[in-house]
Amino acid sequence: MNRTRFIITALVMLLTTTARAQETLLFRLSNANGMEAWISNMNGRVVSLTAPNWNGRMENVIYDHDANAQKKMLEVESHDNNRITLQNQDVTITYTLTDQNALDVDILNKGQNSSVGNIMFNIAGEPSRNILAQHLWVDCKHYKKARQLSAYAKDLNKKVEKLNDGFARTFQLMHPGNSRKPAVIIYDTQSGRAMTVYTTAPALRLYSYTNLNGIGFAPQASATHTKLVFKFTTDPPILGNGM
C-alpha cells in the first residue's frame, strides 16, 4: 500500500515537473536607453521590442506573427539583464540588447531542421499599419537604390497580383560575410525610425505575410554559425546608389 502511494506520488510529481518544463515563459532584456525586448522560450521568439521614435517615445516594433510556425520549446541556458541564451537539440540562440540600441542575434545551428524564432518587424511602431510606405535599401545589385517598399513589392515576388498578398525573396548580398557592411536598411518617415540589418550570412531572405503588416529577415547560409544585428536609429539614413 505504501509502495503504491509512493509510486503514485512520484508519478504526479513527474507530471507536474514536465508540465512546468513545457510552460511558455517570457524573459525581459533591457539596455541603458530604456529599450526592452521580451523573449519567449517557445521557438525562441522575440515577442516584443520597444525602440524610440523621433521624439524619444518608446514603441513596439515587432509584428508578432507565428501562426504557421512549428512549436518547439527551447531551454534557457543563461539569462541576465541584457542577454539570454536558449537552446534545443538543433540550435543555440543568443539574444543581446546592447546600449547602442541594437538587438544582436547569434545563431549556432546543430541540426538540419534548426530555425530561428519568427521575427517580424514593423518599425512604424504600429503593428497594424501597412509597411508599403517604408523605404527599403538592400545590399544587392538590383536593389541598390532606396525606394518605398510598394515600388519593390511586385518585383519581390513575380507571382503577386495584389500588393496585400505578401512576398518572399532571397537576396545574394554584394558583401557576403561582411558584418560591418549594412545588408538592409529600412526607414519609416512618419516615426523617424530606421533599422539597419547586419549579417555574416552571404544571403538574406526578406519576407512578409498577407496584409504586409511586418517584414522578416532570414539568413541563408551554409555555415553553422550566423550572426544578425538589428540596429535602431532616429537619424534619417543616407539612402541611394553607391552607399
PDB file of C-alpha atoms in Angstrom:
ATOM      1  CA  MET A   1       0.000   0.000   0.000  1.00  0.00           C
ATOM      2  CA  ASN A   2       2.754   2.381   0.957  1.00  0.00           C
ATOM      3  CA  ARG A   3       4.694   1.418  -2.166  1.00  0.00           C
ATOM      4  CA  THR A   4       1.603   2.126  -4.298  1.00  0.00           C
ATOM      5  CA  ARG A   5       1.191   5.568  -2.719  1.00  0.00           C
ATOM      6  CA  PHE A   6       4.882   6.296  -3.319  1.00  0.00           C
ATOM      7  CA  ILE A   7       4.641   5.350  -6.999  1.00  0.00           C
ATOM      8  CA  ILE A   8       1.504   7.470  -7.496  1.00  0.00           C
ATOM      9  CA  THR A   9       3.086  10.443  -5.678  1.00  0.00           C
ATOM     10  CA  ALA A  10       6.271  10.119  -7.730  1.00  0.00           C
ATOM     11  CA  LEU A  11       4.210   9.977 -10.956  1.00  0.00           C
ATOM     12  CA  VAL A  12       2.245  13.096 -10.014  1.00  0.00           C
ATOM     13  CA  MET A  13       5.485  14.940  -9.218  1.00  0.00           C
ATOM     14  CA  LEU A  14       6.975  13.841 -12.546  1.00  0.00           C
ATOM     15  CA  LEU A  15       3.921  15.022 -14.494  1.00  0.00           C
ATOM     16  CA  THR A  16       3.920  18.343 -12.611  1.00  0.00           C
ATOM     17  CA  THR A  17       7.632  18.854 -13.321  1.00  0.00           C
ATOM     18  CA  THR A  18       7.086  18.001 -17.020  1.00  0.00           C
ATOM     19  CA  ALA A  19       4.162  20.425 -17.256  1.00  0.00           C
ATOM     20  CA  ARG A  20       6.301  23.192 -15.776  1.00  0.00           C
ATOM     21  CA  ALA A  21       9.140  22.366 -18.162  1.00  0.00           C
ATOM     22  CA  GLN A  22       6.719  22.769 -21.109  1.00  0.00           C
ATOM     23  CA  GLU A  23       5.324  26.071 -19.830  1.00  0.00           C
ATOM     24  CA  THR A  24       5.680  29.066 -22.127  1.00  0.00           C
ATOM     25  CA  LEU A  25       7.798  31.703 -20.397  1.00  0.00           C
ATOM     26  CA  LEU A  26       8.807  35.275 -21.266  1.00  0.00           C
ATOM     27  CA  PHE A  27      12.182  36.819 -20.404  1.00  0.00           C
ATOM     28  CA  ARG A  28      12.933  40.546 -20.315  1.00  0.00           C
ATOM     29  CA  LEU A  29      16.072  42.192 -21.703  1.00  0.00           C
ATOM     30  CA  SER A  30      16.810  45.911 -21.344  1.00  0.00           C
ATOM     31  CA  ASN A  31      19.500  48.466 -22.058  1.00  0.00           C
ATOM     32  CA  ALA A  32      20.614  51.795 -20.580  1.00  0.00           C
ATOM     33  CA  ASN A  33      18.499  53.769 -23.066  1.00  0.00           C
ATOM     34  CA  GLY A  34      15.163  52.321 -21.985  1.00  0.00           C
ATOM     35  CA  MET A  35      14.744  49.783 -24.752  1.00  0.00           C
ATOM     36  CA  GLU A  36      13.169  46.454 -23.812  1.00  0.00           C
ATOM     37  CA  ALA A  37      12.974  43.069 -25.526  1.00  0.00           C
ATOM     38  CA  TRP A  38      10.765  40.189 -24.418  1.00  0.00           C
ATOM     39  CA  ILE A  39      11.910  36.722 -25.495  1.00  0.00           C
ATOM     40  CA  SER A  40       9.791  33.562 -25.377  1.00  0.00           C
ATOM     41  CA  ASN A  41      11.155  30.068 -24.782  1.00  0.00           C
ATOM     42  CA  MET A  42       8.622  28.911 -27.388  1.00  0.00           C
ATOM     43  CA  ASN A  43      10.670  28.864 -30.619  1.00  0.00           C
ATOM     44  CA  GLY A  44      12.996  31.446 -29.060  1.00  0.00           C
ATOM     45  CA  ARG A  45      10.748  34.176 -30.426  1.00  0.00           C
ATOM     46  CA  VAL A  46      11.094  37.903 -29.858  1.00  0.00           C
ATOM     47  CA  VAL A  47       7.511  38.793 -28.979  1.00  0.00           C
ATOM     48  CA  SER A  48       8.104  42.475 -28.171  1.00  0.00           C
ATOM     49  CA  LEU A  49      10.873  45.003 -28.785  1.00  0.00           C
ATOM     50  CA  THR A  50      10.492  48.682 -27.921  1.00  0.00           C
ATOM     51  CA  ALA A  51      12.581  51.288 -29.741  1.00  0.00           C
ATOM     52  CA  PRO A  52      12.486  55.115 -29.672  1.00  0.00           C
ATOM     53  CA  ASN A  53      10.832  57.174 -32.395  1.00  0.00           C
ATOM     54  CA  TRP A  54      11.887  60.679 -33.495  1.00  0.00           C
ATOM     55  CA  ASN A  55      10.677  62.313 -30.258  1.00  0.00           C
ATOM     56  CA  GLY A  56      12.016  59.611 -27.956  1.00  0.00           C
ATOM     57  CA  ARG A  57       8.755  57.776 -27.349  1.00  0.00           C
ATOM     58  CA  MET A  58       9.215  54.033 -26.973  1.00  0.00           C
ATOM     59  CA  GLU A  59       7.020  51.890 -29.228  1.00  0.00           C
ATOM     60  CA  ASN A  60       6.819  48.191 -30.001  1.00  0.00           C
ATOM     61  CA  VAL A  61       8.365  47.416 -33.410  1.00  0.00           C
ATOM     62  CA  ILE A  62       7.578  43.696 -33.512  1.00  0.00           C
ATOM     63  CA  TYR A  63       4.744  42.352 -35.608  1.00  0.00           C
ATOM     64  CA  ASP A  64       4.069  39.050 -33.844  1.00  0.00           C
ATOM     65  CA  HIS A  65       3.032  36.504 -36.471  1.00  0.00           C
ATOM     66  CA  ASP A  66       3.688  32.890 -35.532  1.00  0.00           C
ATOM     67  CA  ALA A  67       0.547  31.071 -36.667  1.00  0.00           C
ATOM     68  CA  ASN A  68       2.317  28.727 -39.093  1.00  0.00           C
ATOM     69  CA  ALA A  69       5.458  28.079 -37.080  1.00  0.00           C
ATOM     70  CA  GLN A  70       6.203  24.644 -35.712  1.00  0.00           C
ATOM     71  CA  LYS A  71       6.062  24.842 -31.935  1.00  0.00           C
ATOM     72  CA  LYS A  72       9.401  23.988 -30.323  1.00  0.00           C
ATOM     73  CA  MET A  73      10.265  24.619 -26.708  1.00  0.00           C
ATOM     74  CA  LEU A  74      13.803  25.859 -26.035  1.00  0.00           C
ATOM     75  CA  GLU A  75      15.635  25.549 -22.751  1.00  0.00           C
ATOM     76  CA  VAL A  76      17.142  28.649 -21.157  1.00  0.00           C
ATOM     77  CA  GLU A  77      20.881  28.113 -20.786  1.00  0.00           C
ATOM     78  CA  SER A  78      21.593  31.537 -19.250  1.00  0.00           C
ATOM     79  CA  HIS A  79      19.817  34.860 -18.729  1.00  0.00           C
ATOM     80  CA  ASP A  80      20.774  38.263 -17.359  1.00  0.00           C
ATOM     81  CA  ASN A  81      19.615  41.844 -17.774  1.00  0.00           C
ATOM     82  CA  ASN A  82      20.603  42.274 -21.421  1.00  0.00           C
ATOM     83  CA  ARG A  83      21.358  38.760 -22.709  1.00  0.00           C
ATOM     84  CA  ILE A  84      19.674  35.387 -22.961  1.00  0.00           C
ATOM     85  CA  THR A  85      20.805  32.083 -24.474  1.00  0.00           C
ATOM     86  CA  LEU A  86      18.266  29.415 -25.442  1.00  0.00           C
ATOM     87  CA  GLN A  87      18.882  26.002 -26.945  1.00  0.00           C
ATOM     88  CA  ASN A  88      17.488  22.647 -28.015  1.00  0.00           C
ATOM     89  CA  GLN A  89      18.983  19.711 -29.895  1.00  0.00           C
ATOM     90  CA  ASP A  90      19.004  21.672 -33.164  1.00  0.00           C
ATOM     91  CA  VAL A  91      20.014  25.235 -32.366  1.00  0.00           C
ATOM     92  CA  THR A  92      21.504  27.613 -29.799  1.00  0.00           C
ATOM     93  CA  ILE A  93      20.349  31.240 -29.980  1.00  0.00           C
ATOM     94  CA  THR A  94      21.788  34.150 -28.008  1.00  0.00           C
ATOM     95  CA  TYR A  95      19.972  37.494 -27.958  1.00  0.00           C
ATOM     96  CA  THR A  96      21.832  40.571 -26.692  1.00  0.00           C
ATOM     97  CA  LEU A  97      20.259  44.025 -26.349  1.00  0.00           C
ATOM     98  CA  THR A  98      23.146  46.496 -26.455  1.00  0.00           C
ATOM     99  CA  ASP A  99      23.435  50.101 -25.286  1.00  0.00           C
ATOM    100  CA  GLN A 100      23.897  51.039 -28.960  1.00  0.00           C
ATOM    101  CA  ASN A 101      20.187  50.223 -29.485  1.00  0.00           C
ATOM    102  CA  ALA A 102      20.989  47.022 -31.340  1.00  0.00           C
ATOM    103  CA  LEU A 103      19.495  43.571 -30.949  1.00  0.00           C
ATOM    104  CA  ASP A 104      22.298  41.072 -31.646  1.00  0.00           C
ATOM    105  CA  VAL A 105      21.236  37.549 -32.600  1.00  0.00           C
ATOM    106  CA  ASP A 106      23.869  34.789 -32.583  1.00  0.00           C
ATOM    107  CA  ILE A 107      22.665  31.514 -34.116  1.00  0.00           C
ATOM    108  CA  LEU A 108      24.520  28.223 -33.818  1.00  0.00           C
ATOM    109  CA  ASN A 109      22.907  25.521 -35.941  1.00  0.00           C
ATOM    110  CA  LYS A 110      23.395  21.954 -34.740  1.00  0.00           C
ATOM    111  CA  GLY A 111      20.773  20.144 -36.814  1.00  0.00           C
ATOM    112  CA  GLN A 112      19.267  20.158 -40.287  1.00  0.00           C
ATOM    113  CA  ASN A 113      15.860  21.352 -39.116  1.00  0.00           C
ATOM    114  CA  SER A 114      17.033  24.184 -36.915  1.00  0.00           C
ATOM    115  CA  SER A 115      15.408  27.592 -37.264  1.00  0.00           C
ATOM    116  CA  VAL A 116      15.279  30.944 -35.526  1.00  0.00           C
ATOM    117  CA  GLY A 117      12.099  32.180 -33.895  1.00  0.00           C
ATOM    118  CA  ASN A 118       9.886  34.023 -36.313  1.00  0.00           C
ATOM    119  CA  ILE A 119      10.896  37.701 -36.001  1.00  0.00           C
ATOM    120  CA  MET A 120       8.705  40.144 -37.901  1.00  0.00           C
ATOM    121  CA  PHE A 121       9.385  43.893 -37.675  1.00  0.00           C
ATOM    122  CA  ASN A 122       7.170  46.900 -38.235  1.00  0.00           C
ATOM    123  CA  ILE A 123       9.367  49.882 -37.380  1.00  0.00           C
ATOM    124  CA  ALA A 124       6.415  52.285 -37.618  1.00  0.00           C
ATOM    125  CA  GLY A 125       5.614  51.316 -34.037  1.00  0.00           C
ATOM    126  CA  GLU A 126       2.059  50.497 -35.098  1.00  0.00           C
ATOM    127  CA  PRO A 127       1.946  46.746 -35.770  1.00  0.00           C
ATOM    128  CA  SER A 128      -1.363  47.005 -37.635  1.00  0.00           C
ATOM    129  CA  ARG A 129      -0.050  49.618 -40.085  1.00  0.00           C
ATOM    130  CA  ASN A 130       0.906  48.579 -43.593  1.00  0.00           C
ATOM    131  CA  ILE A 131       4.663  48.677 -44.317  1.00  0.00           C
ATOM    132  CA  LEU A 132       4.460  49.643 -48.008  1.00  0.00           C
ATOM    133  CA  ALA A 133       5.233  53.334 -47.312  1.00  0.00           C
ATOM    134  CA  GLN A 134       8.519  52.467 -45.600  1.00  0.00           C
ATOM    135  CA  HIS A 135      11.719  52.940 -47.590  1.00  0.00           C
ATOM    136  CA  LEU A 136      13.897  49.926 -48.331  1.00  0.00           C
ATOM    137  CA  TRP A 137      17.543  49.592 -49.339  1.00  0.00           C
ATOM    138  CA  VAL A 138      19.244  46.231 -49.923  1.00  0.00           C
ATOM    139  CA  ASP A 139      22.955  45.498 -50.447  1.00  0.00           C
ATOM    140  CA  CYS A 140      22.157  43.842 -53.753  1.00  0.00           C
ATOM    141  CA  LYS A 141      22.935  44.897 -57.315  1.00  0.00           C
ATOM    142  CA  HIS A 142      19.343  45.262 -58.481  1.00  0.00           C
ATOM    143  CA  TYR A 143      18.031  46.901 -55.297  1.00  0.00           C
ATOM    144  CA  LYS A 144      20.837  49.340 -54.546  1.00  0.00           C
ATOM    145  CA  LYS A 145      18.564  52.366 -54.890  1.00  0.00           C
ATOM    146  CA  ALA A 146      16.259  53.038 -51.929  1.00  0.00           C
ATOM    147  CA  ARG A 147      12.575  53.391 -52.720  1.00  0.00           C
ATOM    148  CA  GLN A 148       9.289  52.864 -50.983  1.00  0.00           C
ATOM    149  CA  LEU A 149       8.599  49.204 -50.354  1.00  0.00           C
ATOM    150  CA  SER A 150       5.487  49.491 -52.526  1.00  0.00           C
ATOM    151  CA  ALA A 151       7.775  50.101 -55.520  1.00  0.00           C
ATOM    152  CA  TYR A 152       9.516  46.783 -54.871  1.00  0.00           C
ATOM    153  CA  ALA A 153       6.602  44.632 -53.723  1.00  0.00           C
ATOM    154  CA  LYS A 154       5.512  43.219 -57.072  1.00  0.00           C
ATOM    155  CA  ASP A 155       9.078  42.616 -58.212  1.00  0.00           C
ATOM    156  CA  LEU A 156       9.960  40.880 -54.931  1.00  0.00           C
ATOM    157  CA  ASN A 157       7.540  38.139 -55.882  1.00  0.00           C
ATOM    158  CA  LYS A 158       6.662  37.846 -59.577  1.00  0.00           C
ATOM    159  CA  LYS A 159       3.534  35.814 -58.747  1.00  0.00           C
ATOM    160  CA  VAL A 160       1.999  38.526 -56.593  1.00  0.00           C
ATOM    161  CA  GLU A 161      -1.005  40.117 -58.279  1.00  0.00           C
ATOM    162  CA  LYS A 162      -2.261  42.054 -55.266  1.00  0.00           C
ATOM    163  CA  LEU A 163       0.061  44.013 -53.020  1.00  0.00           C
ATOM    164  CA  ASN A 164      -1.601  42.669 -49.863  1.00  0.00           C
ATOM    165  CA  ASP A 165      -0.653  39.072 -50.736  1.00  0.00           C
ATOM    166  CA  GLY A 166       2.838  39.403 -49.255  1.00  0.00           C
ATOM    167  CA  PHE A 167       6.194  38.425 -50.731  1.00  0.00           C
ATOM    168  CA  ALA A 168       9.293  36.299 -50.179  1.00  0.00           C
ATOM    169  CA  ARG A 169      12.638  36.785 -51.899  1.00  0.00           C
ATOM    170  CA  THR A 170      16.266  35.769 -51.221  1.00  0.00           C
ATOM    171  CA  PHE A 171      18.977  38.342 -51.955  1.00  0.00           C
ATOM    172  CA  GLN A 172      22.601  37.492 -52.669  1.00  0.00           C
ATOM    173  CA  LEU A 173      24.460  40.237 -50.837  1.00  0.00           C
ATOM    174  CA  MET A 174      27.217  42.225 -52.529  1.00  0.00           C
ATOM    175  CA  HIS A 175      29.438  41.980 -49.437  1.00  0.00           C
ATOM    176  CA  PRO A 176      28.872  38.370 -48.323  1.00  0.00           C
ATOM    177  CA  GLY A 177      30.014  37.512 -44.830  1.00  0.00           C
ATOM    178  CA  ASN A 178      30.959  41.124 -44.009  1.00  0.00           C
ATOM    179  CA  SER A 179      29.118  42.016 -40.806  1.00  0.00           C
ATOM    180  CA  ARG A 180      30.403  45.620 -40.947  1.00  0.00           C
ATOM    181  CA  LYS A 181      28.558  46.422 -44.180  1.00  0.00           C
ATOM    182  CA  PRO A 182      24.812  47.066 -43.929  1.00  0.00           C
ATOM    183  CA  ALA A 183      22.801  44.298 -45.579  1.00  0.00           C
ATOM    184  CA  VAL A 184      19.433  46.055 -45.379  1.00  0.00           C
ATOM    185  CA  ILE A 185      18.221  49.466 -44.248  1.00  0.00           C
ATOM    186  CA  ILE A 186      14.532  50.176 -43.759  1.00  0.00           C
ATOM    187  CA  TYR A 187      13.265  53.651 -42.844  1.00  0.00           C
ATOM    188  CA  ASP A 188       9.875  54.971 -41.753  1.00  0.00           C
ATOM    189  CA  THR A 189       9.338  58.689 -42.384  1.00  0.00           C
ATOM    190  CA  GLN A 190       6.379  59.038 -40.004  1.00  0.00           C
ATOM    191  CA  SER A 191       8.124  57.728 -36.879  1.00  0.00           C
ATOM    192  CA  GLY A 192      11.617  58.795 -37.998  1.00  0.00           C
ATOM    193  CA  ARG A 193      12.793  55.321 -37.024  1.00  0.00           C
ATOM    194  CA  ALA A 194      15.369  53.447 -39.095  1.00  0.00           C
ATOM    195  CA  MET A 195      16.584  49.865 -38.746  1.00  0.00           C
ATOM    196  CA  THR A 196      19.882  48.664 -40.186  1.00  0.00           C
ATOM    197  CA  VAL A 197      20.463  44.932 -40.566  1.00  0.00           C
ATOM    198  CA  TYR A 198      23.954  43.436 -40.486  1.00  0.00           C
ATOM    199  CA  THR A 199      24.719  39.765 -41.034  1.00  0.00           C
ATOM    200  CA  THR A 200      27.581  37.326 -41.518  1.00  0.00           C
ATOM    201  CA  ALA A 201      25.431  35.327 -43.942  1.00  0.00           C
ATOM    202  CA  PRO A 202      26.102  35.550 -47.707  1.00  0.00           C
ATOM    203  CA  ALA A 203      22.393  35.861 -48.481  1.00  0.00           C
ATOM    204  CA  LEU A 204      19.308  37.177 -46.732  1.00  0.00           C
ATOM    205  CA  ARG A 205      15.676  36.264 -47.301  1.00  0.00           C
ATOM    206  CA  LEU A 206      13.128  39.060 -46.949  1.00  0.00           C
ATOM    207  CA  TYR A 207       9.511  38.064 -46.473  1.00  0.00           C
ATOM    208  CA  SER A 208       6.129  39.363 -45.428  1.00  0.00           C
ATOM    209  CA  TYR A 209       2.727  37.809 -44.874  1.00  0.00           C
ATOM    210  CA  THR A 210      -0.753  38.725 -46.043  1.00  0.00           C
ATOM    211  CA  ASN A 211      -1.644  42.402 -45.424  1.00  0.00           C
ATOM    212  CA  LEU A 212       2.065  43.369 -45.322  1.00  0.00           C
ATOM    213  CA  ASN A 213       1.990  44.434 -41.673  1.00  0.00           C
ATOM    214  CA  GLY A 214       5.544  43.294 -40.994  1.00  0.00           C
ATOM    215  CA  ILE A 215       8.814  42.331 -42.663  1.00  0.00           C
ATOM    216  CA  GLY A 216      11.094  39.457 -41.680  1.00  0.00           C
ATOM    217  CA  PHE A 217      14.773  38.703 -42.308  1.00  0.00           C
ATOM    218  CA  ALA A 218      16.046  35.122 -42.504  1.00  0.00           C
ATOM    219  CA  PRO A 219      19.786  34.456 -43.069  1.00  0.00           C
ATOM    220  CA  GLN A 220      20.602  31.958 -45.801  1.00  0.00           C
ATOM    221  CA  ALA A 221      23.972  30.411 -45.008  1.00  0.00           C
ATOM    222  CA  SER A 222      25.765  27.093 -45.276  1.00  0.00           C
ATOM    223  CA  ALA A 223      27.885  27.875 -42.216  1.00  0.00           C
ATOM    224  CA  THR A 224      26.782  26.534 -38.844  1.00  0.00           C
ATOM    225  CA  HIS A 225      27.245  29.911 -37.128  1.00  0.00           C
ATOM    226  CA  THR A 226      25.408  33.050 -38.234  1.00  0.00           C
ATOM    227  CA  LYS A 227      25.065  36.491 -36.694  1.00  0.00           C
ATOM    228  CA  LEU A 228      22.315  39.031 -37.254  1.00  0.00           C
ATOM    229  CA  VAL A 229      22.296  42.567 -35.859  1.00  0.00           C
ATOM    230  CA  PHE A 230      19.231  44.832 -35.922  1.00  0.00           C
ATOM    231  CA  LYS A 231      20.322  48.380 -35.051  1.00  0.00           C
ATOM    232  CA  PHE A 232      17.819  51.203 -34.495  1.00  0.00           C
ATOM    233  CA  THR A 233      18.395  54.925 -35.017  1.00  0.00           C
ATOM    234  CA  THR A 234      16.232  58.016 -35.384  1.00  0.00           C
ATOM    235  CA  ASP A 235      18.584  59.814 -37.773  1.00  0.00           C
ATOM    236  CA  PRO A 236      17.395  59.630 -41.386  1.00  0.00           C
ATOM    237  CA  PRO A 237      19.807  57.323 -43.224  1.00  0.00           C
ATOM    238  CA  ILE A 238      21.562  58.347 -46.420  1.00  0.00           C
ATOM    239  CA  LEU A 239      19.955  56.002 -48.893  1.00  0.00           C
ATOM    240  CA  GLY A 240      20.672  55.638 -52.575  1.00  0.00           C
ATOM    241  CA  ASN A 241      23.147  54.425 -55.153  1.00  0.00           C
ATOM    242  CA  GLY A 242      26.707  53.819 -54.086  1.00  0.00           C
ATOM    243  CA  MET A 243      26.073  53.535 -50.353  1.00  0.00           C
TER     244      MET A 243
END
